[in-house]
Tab-separated table of C-alpha atoms in Angstrom:
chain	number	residue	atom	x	y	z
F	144	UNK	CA	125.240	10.855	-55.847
F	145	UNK	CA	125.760	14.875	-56.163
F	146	UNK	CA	126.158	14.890	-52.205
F	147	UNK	CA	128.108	12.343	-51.806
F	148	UNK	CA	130.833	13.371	-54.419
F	149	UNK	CA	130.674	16.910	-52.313
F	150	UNK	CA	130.536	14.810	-48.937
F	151	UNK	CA	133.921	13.506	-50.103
F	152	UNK	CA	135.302	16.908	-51.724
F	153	UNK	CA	134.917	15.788	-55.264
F	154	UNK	CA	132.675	18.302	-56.419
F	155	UNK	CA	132.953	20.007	-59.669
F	156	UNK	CA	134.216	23.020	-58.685
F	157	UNK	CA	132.203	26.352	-59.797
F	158	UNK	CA	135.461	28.432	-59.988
F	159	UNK	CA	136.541	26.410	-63.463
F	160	UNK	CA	132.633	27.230	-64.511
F	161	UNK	CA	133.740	30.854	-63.642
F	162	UNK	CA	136.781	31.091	-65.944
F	163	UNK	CA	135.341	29.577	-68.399
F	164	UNK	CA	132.553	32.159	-69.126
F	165	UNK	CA	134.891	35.021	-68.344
F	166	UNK	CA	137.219	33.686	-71.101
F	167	UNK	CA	134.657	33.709	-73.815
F	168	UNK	CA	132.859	36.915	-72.375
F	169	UNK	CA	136.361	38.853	-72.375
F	170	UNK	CA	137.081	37.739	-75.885
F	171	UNK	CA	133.920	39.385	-77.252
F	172	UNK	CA	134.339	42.224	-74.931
F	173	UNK	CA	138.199	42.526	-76.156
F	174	UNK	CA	137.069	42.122	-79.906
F	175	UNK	CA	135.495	45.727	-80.030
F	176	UNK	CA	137.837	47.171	-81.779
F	177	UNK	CA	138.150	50.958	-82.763
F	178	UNK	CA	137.363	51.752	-86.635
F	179	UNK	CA	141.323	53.539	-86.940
F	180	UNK	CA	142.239	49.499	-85.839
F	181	UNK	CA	140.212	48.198	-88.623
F	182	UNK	CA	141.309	50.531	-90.950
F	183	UNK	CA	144.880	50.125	-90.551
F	184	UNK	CA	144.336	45.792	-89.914
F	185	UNK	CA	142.627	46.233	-93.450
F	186	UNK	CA	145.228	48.410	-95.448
F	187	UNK	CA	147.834	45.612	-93.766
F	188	UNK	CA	146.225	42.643	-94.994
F	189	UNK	CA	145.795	44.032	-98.727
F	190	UNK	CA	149.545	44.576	-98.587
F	191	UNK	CA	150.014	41.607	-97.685
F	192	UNK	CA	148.486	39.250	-99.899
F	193	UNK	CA	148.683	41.810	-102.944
F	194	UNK	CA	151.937	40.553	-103.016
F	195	UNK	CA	150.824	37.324	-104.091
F	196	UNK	CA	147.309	37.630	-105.806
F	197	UNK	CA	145.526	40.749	-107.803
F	198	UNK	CA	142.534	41.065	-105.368
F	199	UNK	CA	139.291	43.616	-106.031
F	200	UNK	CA	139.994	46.434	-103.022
F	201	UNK	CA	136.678	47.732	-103.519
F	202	UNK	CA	134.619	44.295	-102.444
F	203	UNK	CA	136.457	43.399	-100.233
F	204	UNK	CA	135.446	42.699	-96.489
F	205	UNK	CA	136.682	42.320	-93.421
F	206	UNK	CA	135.419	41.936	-90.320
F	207	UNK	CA	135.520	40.331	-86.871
F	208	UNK	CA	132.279	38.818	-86.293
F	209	UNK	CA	130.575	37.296	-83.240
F	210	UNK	CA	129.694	33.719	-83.132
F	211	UNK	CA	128.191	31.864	-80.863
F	212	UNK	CA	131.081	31.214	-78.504
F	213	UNK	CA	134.116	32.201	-80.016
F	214	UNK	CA	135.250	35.123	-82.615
F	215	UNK	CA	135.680	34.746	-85.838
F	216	UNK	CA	137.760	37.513	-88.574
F	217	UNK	CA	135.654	36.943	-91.719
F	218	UNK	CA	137.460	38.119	-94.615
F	219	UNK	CA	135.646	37.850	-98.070
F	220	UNK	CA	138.613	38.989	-100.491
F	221	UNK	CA	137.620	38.638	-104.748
F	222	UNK	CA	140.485	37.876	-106.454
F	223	UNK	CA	140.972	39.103	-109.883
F	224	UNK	CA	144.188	36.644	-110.533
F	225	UNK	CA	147.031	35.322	-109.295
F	226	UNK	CA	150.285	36.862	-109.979
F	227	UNK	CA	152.676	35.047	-112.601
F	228	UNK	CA	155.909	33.650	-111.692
F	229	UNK	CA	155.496	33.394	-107.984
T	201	UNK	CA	156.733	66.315	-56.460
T	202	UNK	CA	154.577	63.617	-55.321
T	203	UNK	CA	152.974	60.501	-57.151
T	204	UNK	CA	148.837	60.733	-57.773
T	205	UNK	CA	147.997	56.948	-57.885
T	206	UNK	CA	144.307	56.188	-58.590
T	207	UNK	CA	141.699	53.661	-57.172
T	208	UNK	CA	139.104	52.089	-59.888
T	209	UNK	CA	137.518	49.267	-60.599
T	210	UNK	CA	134.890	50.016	-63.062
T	211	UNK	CA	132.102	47.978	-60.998
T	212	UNK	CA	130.664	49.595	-57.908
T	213	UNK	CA	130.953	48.208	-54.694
T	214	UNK	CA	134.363	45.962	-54.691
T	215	UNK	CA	136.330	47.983	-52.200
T	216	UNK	CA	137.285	51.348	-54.083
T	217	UNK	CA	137.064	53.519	-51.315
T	218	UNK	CA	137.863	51.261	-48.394
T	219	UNK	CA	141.470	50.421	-50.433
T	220	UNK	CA	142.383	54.241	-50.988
T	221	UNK	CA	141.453	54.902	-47.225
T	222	UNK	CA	143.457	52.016	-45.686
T	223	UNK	CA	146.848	52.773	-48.378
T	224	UNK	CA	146.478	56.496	-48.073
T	225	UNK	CA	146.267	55.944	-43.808
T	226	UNK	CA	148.576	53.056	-44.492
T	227	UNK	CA	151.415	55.407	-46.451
T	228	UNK	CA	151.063	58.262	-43.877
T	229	UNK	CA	151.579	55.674	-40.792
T	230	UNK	CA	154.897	55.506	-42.817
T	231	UNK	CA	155.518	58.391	-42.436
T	232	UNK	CA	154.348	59.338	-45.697
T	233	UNK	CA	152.347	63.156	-46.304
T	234	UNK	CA	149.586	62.183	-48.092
T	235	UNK	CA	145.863	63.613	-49.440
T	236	UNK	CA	142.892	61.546	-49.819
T	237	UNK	CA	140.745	62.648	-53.219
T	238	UNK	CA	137.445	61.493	-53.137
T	239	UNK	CA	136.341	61.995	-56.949
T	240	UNK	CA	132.783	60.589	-56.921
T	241	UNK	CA	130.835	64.046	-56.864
T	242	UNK	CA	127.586	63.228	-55.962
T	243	UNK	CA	128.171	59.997	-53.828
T	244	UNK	CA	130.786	61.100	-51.285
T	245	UNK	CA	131.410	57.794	-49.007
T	246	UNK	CA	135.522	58.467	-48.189
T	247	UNK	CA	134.577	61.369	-45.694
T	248	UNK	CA	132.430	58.581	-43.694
T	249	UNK	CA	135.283	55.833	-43.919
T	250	UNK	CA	137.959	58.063	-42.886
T	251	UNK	CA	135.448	59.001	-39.492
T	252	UNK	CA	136.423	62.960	-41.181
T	253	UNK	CA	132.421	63.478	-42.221
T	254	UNK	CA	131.647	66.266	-39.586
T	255	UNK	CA	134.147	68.105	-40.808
T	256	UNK	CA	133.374	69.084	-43.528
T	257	UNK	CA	133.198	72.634	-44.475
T	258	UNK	CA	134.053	73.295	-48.514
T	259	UNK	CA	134.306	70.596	-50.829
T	260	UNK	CA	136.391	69.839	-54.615
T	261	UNK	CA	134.074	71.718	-56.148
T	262	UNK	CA	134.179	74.799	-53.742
T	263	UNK	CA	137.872	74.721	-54.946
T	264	UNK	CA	138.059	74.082	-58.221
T	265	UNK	CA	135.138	76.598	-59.197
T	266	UNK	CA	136.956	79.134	-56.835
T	267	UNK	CA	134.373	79.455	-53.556
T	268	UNK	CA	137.546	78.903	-51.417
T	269	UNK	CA	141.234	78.122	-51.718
T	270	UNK	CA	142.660	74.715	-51.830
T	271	UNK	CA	144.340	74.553	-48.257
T	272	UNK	CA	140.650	75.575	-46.697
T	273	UNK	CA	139.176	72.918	-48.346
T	274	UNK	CA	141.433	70.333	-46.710
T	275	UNK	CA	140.480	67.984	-43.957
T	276	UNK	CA	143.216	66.848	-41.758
T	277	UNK	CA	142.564	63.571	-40.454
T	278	UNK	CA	142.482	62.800	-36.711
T	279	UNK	CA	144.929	60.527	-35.948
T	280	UNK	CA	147.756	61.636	-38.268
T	281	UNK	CA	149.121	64.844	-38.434
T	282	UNK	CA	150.323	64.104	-42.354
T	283	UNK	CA	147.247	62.830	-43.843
T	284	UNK	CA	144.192	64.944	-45.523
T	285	UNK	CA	141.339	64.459	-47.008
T	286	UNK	CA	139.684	66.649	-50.300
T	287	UNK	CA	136.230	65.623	-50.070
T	288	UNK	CA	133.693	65.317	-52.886
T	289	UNK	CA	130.498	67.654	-53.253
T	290	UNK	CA	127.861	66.003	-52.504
T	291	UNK	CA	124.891	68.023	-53.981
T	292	UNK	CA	126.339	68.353	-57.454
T	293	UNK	CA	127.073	65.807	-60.152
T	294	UNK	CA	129.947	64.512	-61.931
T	295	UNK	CA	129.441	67.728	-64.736
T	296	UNK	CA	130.432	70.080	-62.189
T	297	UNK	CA	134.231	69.381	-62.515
T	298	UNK	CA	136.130	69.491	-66.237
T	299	UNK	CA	139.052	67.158	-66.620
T	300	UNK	CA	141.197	70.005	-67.116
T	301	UNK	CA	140.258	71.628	-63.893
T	302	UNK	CA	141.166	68.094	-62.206
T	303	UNK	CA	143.956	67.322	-63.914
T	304	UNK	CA	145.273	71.222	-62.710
T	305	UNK	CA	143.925	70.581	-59.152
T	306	UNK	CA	145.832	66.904	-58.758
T	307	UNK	CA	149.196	68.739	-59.888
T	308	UNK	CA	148.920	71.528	-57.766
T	309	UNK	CA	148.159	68.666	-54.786
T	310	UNK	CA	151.203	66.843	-55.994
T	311	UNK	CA	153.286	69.785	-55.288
T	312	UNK	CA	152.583	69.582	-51.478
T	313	UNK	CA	152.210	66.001	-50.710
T	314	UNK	CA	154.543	62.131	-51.541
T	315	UNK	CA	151.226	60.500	-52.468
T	316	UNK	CA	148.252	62.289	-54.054
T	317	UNK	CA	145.167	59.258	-53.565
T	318	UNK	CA	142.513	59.514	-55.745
T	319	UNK	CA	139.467	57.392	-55.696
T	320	UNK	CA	137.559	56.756	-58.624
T	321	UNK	CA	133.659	56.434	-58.961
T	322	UNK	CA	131.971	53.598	-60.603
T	323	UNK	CA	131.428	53.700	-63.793
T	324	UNK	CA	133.564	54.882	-67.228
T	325	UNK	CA	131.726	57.442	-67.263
T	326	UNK	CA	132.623	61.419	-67.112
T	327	UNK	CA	133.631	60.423	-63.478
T	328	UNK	CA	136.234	57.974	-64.526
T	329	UNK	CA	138.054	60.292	-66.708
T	330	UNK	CA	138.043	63.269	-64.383
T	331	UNK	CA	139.406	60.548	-61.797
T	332	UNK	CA	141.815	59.130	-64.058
T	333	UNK	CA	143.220	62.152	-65.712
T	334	UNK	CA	145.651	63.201	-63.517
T	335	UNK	CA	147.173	60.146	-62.570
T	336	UNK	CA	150.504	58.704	-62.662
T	337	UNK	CA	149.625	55.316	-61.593
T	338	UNK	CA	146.544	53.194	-61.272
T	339	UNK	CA	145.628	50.768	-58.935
T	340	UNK	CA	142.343	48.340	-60.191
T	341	UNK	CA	140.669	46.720	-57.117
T	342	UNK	CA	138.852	43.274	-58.126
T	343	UNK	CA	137.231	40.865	-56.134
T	344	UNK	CA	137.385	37.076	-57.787
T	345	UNK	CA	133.649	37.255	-59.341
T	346	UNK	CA	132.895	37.187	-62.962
T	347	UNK	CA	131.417	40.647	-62.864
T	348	UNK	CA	133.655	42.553	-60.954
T	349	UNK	CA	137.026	40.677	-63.211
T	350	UNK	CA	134.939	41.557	-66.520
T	351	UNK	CA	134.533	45.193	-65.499
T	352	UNK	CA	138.263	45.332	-64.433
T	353	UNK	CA	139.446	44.343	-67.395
T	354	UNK	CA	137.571	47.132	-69.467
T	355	UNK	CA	138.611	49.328	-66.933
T	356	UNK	CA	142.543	48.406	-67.561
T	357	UNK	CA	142.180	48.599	-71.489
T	358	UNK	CA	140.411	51.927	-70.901
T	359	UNK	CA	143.630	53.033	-68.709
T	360	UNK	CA	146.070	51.611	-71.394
T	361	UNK	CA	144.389	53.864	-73.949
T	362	UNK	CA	144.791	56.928	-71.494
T	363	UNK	CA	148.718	55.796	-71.374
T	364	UNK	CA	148.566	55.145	-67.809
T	365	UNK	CA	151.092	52.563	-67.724
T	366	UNK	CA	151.069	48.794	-66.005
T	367	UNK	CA	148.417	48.989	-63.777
T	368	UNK	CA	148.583	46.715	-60.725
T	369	UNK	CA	145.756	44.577	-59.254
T	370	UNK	CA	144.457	44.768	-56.019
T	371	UNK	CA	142.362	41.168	-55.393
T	372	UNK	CA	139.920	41.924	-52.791
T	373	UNK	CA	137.569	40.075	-50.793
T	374	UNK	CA	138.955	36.703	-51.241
T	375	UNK	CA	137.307	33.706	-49.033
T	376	UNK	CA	140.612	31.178	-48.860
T	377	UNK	CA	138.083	28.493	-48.129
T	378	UNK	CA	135.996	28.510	-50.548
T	379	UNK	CA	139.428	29.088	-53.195
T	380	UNK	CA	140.662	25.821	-51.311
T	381	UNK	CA	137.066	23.606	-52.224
T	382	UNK	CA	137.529	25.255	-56.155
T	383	UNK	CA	134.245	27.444	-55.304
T	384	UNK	CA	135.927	30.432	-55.625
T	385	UNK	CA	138.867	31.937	-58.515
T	386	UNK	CA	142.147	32.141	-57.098
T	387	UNK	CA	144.958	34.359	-57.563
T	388	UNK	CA	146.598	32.793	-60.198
T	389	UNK	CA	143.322	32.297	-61.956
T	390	UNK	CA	142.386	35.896	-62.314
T	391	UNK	CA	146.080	37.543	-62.798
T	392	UNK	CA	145.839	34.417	-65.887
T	393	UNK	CA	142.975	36.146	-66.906
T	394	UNK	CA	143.666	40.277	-66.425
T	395	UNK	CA	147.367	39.812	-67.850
T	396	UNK	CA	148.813	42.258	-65.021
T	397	UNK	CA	150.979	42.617	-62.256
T	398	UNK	CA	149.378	42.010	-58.607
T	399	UNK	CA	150.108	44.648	-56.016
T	400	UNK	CA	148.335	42.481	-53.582
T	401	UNK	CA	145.570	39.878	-52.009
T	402	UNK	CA	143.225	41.454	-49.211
T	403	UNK	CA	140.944	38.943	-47.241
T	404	UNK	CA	137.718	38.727	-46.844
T	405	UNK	CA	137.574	40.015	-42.869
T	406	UNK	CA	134.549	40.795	-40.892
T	407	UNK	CA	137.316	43.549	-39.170
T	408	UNK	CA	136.676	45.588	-42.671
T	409	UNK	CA	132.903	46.032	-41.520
T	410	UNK	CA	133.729	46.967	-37.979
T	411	UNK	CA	136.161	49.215	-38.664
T	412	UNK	CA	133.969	50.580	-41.458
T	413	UNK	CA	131.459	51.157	-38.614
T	414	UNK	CA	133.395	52.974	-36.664
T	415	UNK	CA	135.365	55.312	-39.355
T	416	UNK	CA	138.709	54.104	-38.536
T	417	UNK	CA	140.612	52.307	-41.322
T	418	UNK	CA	141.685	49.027	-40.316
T	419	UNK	CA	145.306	49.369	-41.907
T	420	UNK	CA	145.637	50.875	-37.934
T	421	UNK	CA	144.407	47.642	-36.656
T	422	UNK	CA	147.540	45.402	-35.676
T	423	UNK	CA	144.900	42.682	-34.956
T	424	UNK	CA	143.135	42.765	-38.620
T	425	UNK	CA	144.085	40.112	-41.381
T	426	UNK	CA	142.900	42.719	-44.605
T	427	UNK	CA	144.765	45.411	-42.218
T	428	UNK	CA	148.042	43.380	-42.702
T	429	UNK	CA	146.869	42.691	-45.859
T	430	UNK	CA	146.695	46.376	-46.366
T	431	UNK	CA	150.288	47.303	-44.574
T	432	UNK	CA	151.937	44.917	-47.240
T	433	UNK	CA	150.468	46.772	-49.869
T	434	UNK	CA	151.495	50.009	-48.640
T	435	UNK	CA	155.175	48.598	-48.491
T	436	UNK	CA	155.066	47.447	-51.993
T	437	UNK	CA	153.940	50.893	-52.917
T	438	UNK	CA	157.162	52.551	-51.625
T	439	UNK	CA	158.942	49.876	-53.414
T	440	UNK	CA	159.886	47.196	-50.836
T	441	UNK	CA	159.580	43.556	-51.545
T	442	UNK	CA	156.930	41.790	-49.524
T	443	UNK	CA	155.609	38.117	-49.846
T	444	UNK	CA	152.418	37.589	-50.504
T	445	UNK	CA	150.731	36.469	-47.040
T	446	UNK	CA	149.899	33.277	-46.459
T	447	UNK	CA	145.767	32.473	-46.441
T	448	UNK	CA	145.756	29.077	-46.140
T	449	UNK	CA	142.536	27.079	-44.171
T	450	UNK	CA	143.069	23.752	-42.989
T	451	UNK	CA	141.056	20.927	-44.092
T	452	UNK	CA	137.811	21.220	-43.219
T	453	UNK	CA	137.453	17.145	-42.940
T	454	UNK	CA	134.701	14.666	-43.540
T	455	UNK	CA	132.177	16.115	-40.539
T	456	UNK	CA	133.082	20.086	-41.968
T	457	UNK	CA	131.948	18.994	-45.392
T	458	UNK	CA	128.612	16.859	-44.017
T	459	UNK	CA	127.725	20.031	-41.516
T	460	UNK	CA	128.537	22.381	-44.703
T	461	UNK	CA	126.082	20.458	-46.771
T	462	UNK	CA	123.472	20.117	-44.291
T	463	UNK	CA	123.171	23.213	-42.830
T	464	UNK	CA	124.206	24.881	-46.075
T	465	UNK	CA	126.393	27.450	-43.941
T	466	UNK	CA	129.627	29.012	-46.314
């Protein structure tokens, strides 16, 4: 069946194969970012939501994490409470 | 004051040194002065491409540790008057030369020639940032394979960081055939993927290995497809706007498909 789909020109074509690994390989490769980056991506996102919720600096975490075919940022953030009024 | 444009890739073996010989020869048949640096110390290959390798008297290290001056150290090519080639050591290693002592040597070069060629080693290593240091431009030669697009890309964030700024693609070695049957990633597919501007498409020619053989760049070759390939390049450098050229197969048909499959040729 496999030859005659090529026999005919139908075949799946390896070059789709190829972008989709160097997609997924790129975005792992791309995701090593520099401690400064973190650093500063962390003091941004603490502005951020302090504006809306009394979170626990010290615990939390955040980090971009490898999975299995995609990555993840994994951000474990304790709240203390949520600010009145909002 | 001329322009130093570097030739990486980050993966050995894509065309580095055959794609600063053929623009460097390509932007002094313009008319063009221009010097050829080869920066891998240790692995010298552009003396042997150019056809310059039995001339070869001091080397970038002779000059930048102060054996000899710079001029003495310069090859002039055969063929054209305006074109020269610095060649690499090739009995030390890559620790021989500082950064600072390249990025000096490149700016001195820049004050005699339009177009100061430097091509890069493999690797990000020491090597890399010697070649890349005194720069103004890059130019990152691919070919469409998973390997050689993944290194290119680390190679272009790595040139980002240095602040060399929009570095263009050259896509080498591309078999239109096998792009036409989907066996092979197109243009499109890997400027979708690298995110930057093309400077141009080179063919996969058996005229690269001949003229390879015989130390003659085939940018001279009116005859060559990556030679064209190569002149179009060149005019893109110096600003001009060239179409891409046309590398287009024809059908192969129902018997080039069956004799493809059976005898399992390309």
């Amino acid at each position: 069946m496999d030859f005659f789909l090529r026999l005919f020109g139908k075949e799946g074509s390896s070059k789709n194969i190829a972008k989709e690994r160097l997609r997924l390989v790129l975005v792992h490769d791309r995701a090593s970012v520099s401690p400064q980056v973190m650093q500063s991506f962390r003091e941004e996102i603490i502005g951020v939501i302090s504006k809306y919720l009394d979170i626990d600096t010290q615990r939390m975490e955040v980090d971009l994490t490898n999975e299995e075919d995609a990555v993840a940022l994994t951000a474990s953030i304790p709240v203390r409470s949520v600010r009145r009024g909002l | 004051m001329g322009i130093a444009i570097v030739v990486t890739s980050g993966k050995g073996g894509v065309g580095k040194t055959t794609t600063s010989a053929n623009v460097g020869t390509g932007l002094a048949i313009s008319g063009k002065s221009v010097v050829l640096v080869d920066a891998d110390i240790g692995l010298r290959n552009l003396d042997v491409v150019m056809g310059l390798e039995n001339r070869i008297v001091y080397d970038l290290v002779d000059v930048v540790q102060g054996y000899c001056r710079l001029k003495q150290a310069l090859i002039r090519d055969k063929r054209y008057e305006n074109l020269c080639l610095l060649p690499a050591a090739q009995t030390k290693d890559k620790t021989a030369v500082s950064p600072d002592q390249m990025k000096t040597l490149v700016d001195e070069l820049k004050q005699e020639f339009d177009y100061v060629i430097v091509d890069c080693p493999a690797g990000i290593e020491q090597g890399f940032k010697n070649a890349i240091i005194g720069a103004d431009e890059a130019i990152v030669v691919t070919t469409p394979e998973v390997s050689a697009v993944r290194d290119a890309d680390r190679v272009i964030g790595l040139l980002e960081a240095e602040e060399i700024k929009e570095p263009k693609l050259i896509l080498n070695r591309i078999r239109p055939a096998m792009v036409k049957r989907g066996d092979m990633m197109d243009i499109d597919d890997v400027l979708d993927i690298l995110a930057i501007k093309l400077l141009g498409v080179v063919p996969d020619d058996d005229s690269i290995v001949v003229s390879t053989n015989r130390g003659e760049p085939a940018v001279t070759q009116n005859g060559s497809k990556a030679g064209q390939a190569y002149r179009n390049i060149v005019r893109r450098i110096m600003g001009e706007n060239v179409p891409l050229m046309s590398l287009s197969v024809p059908d192969e048909g129902l018997f080039g498909r069956l004799k493809r499959l059976l005898v399992g040729e390309r």
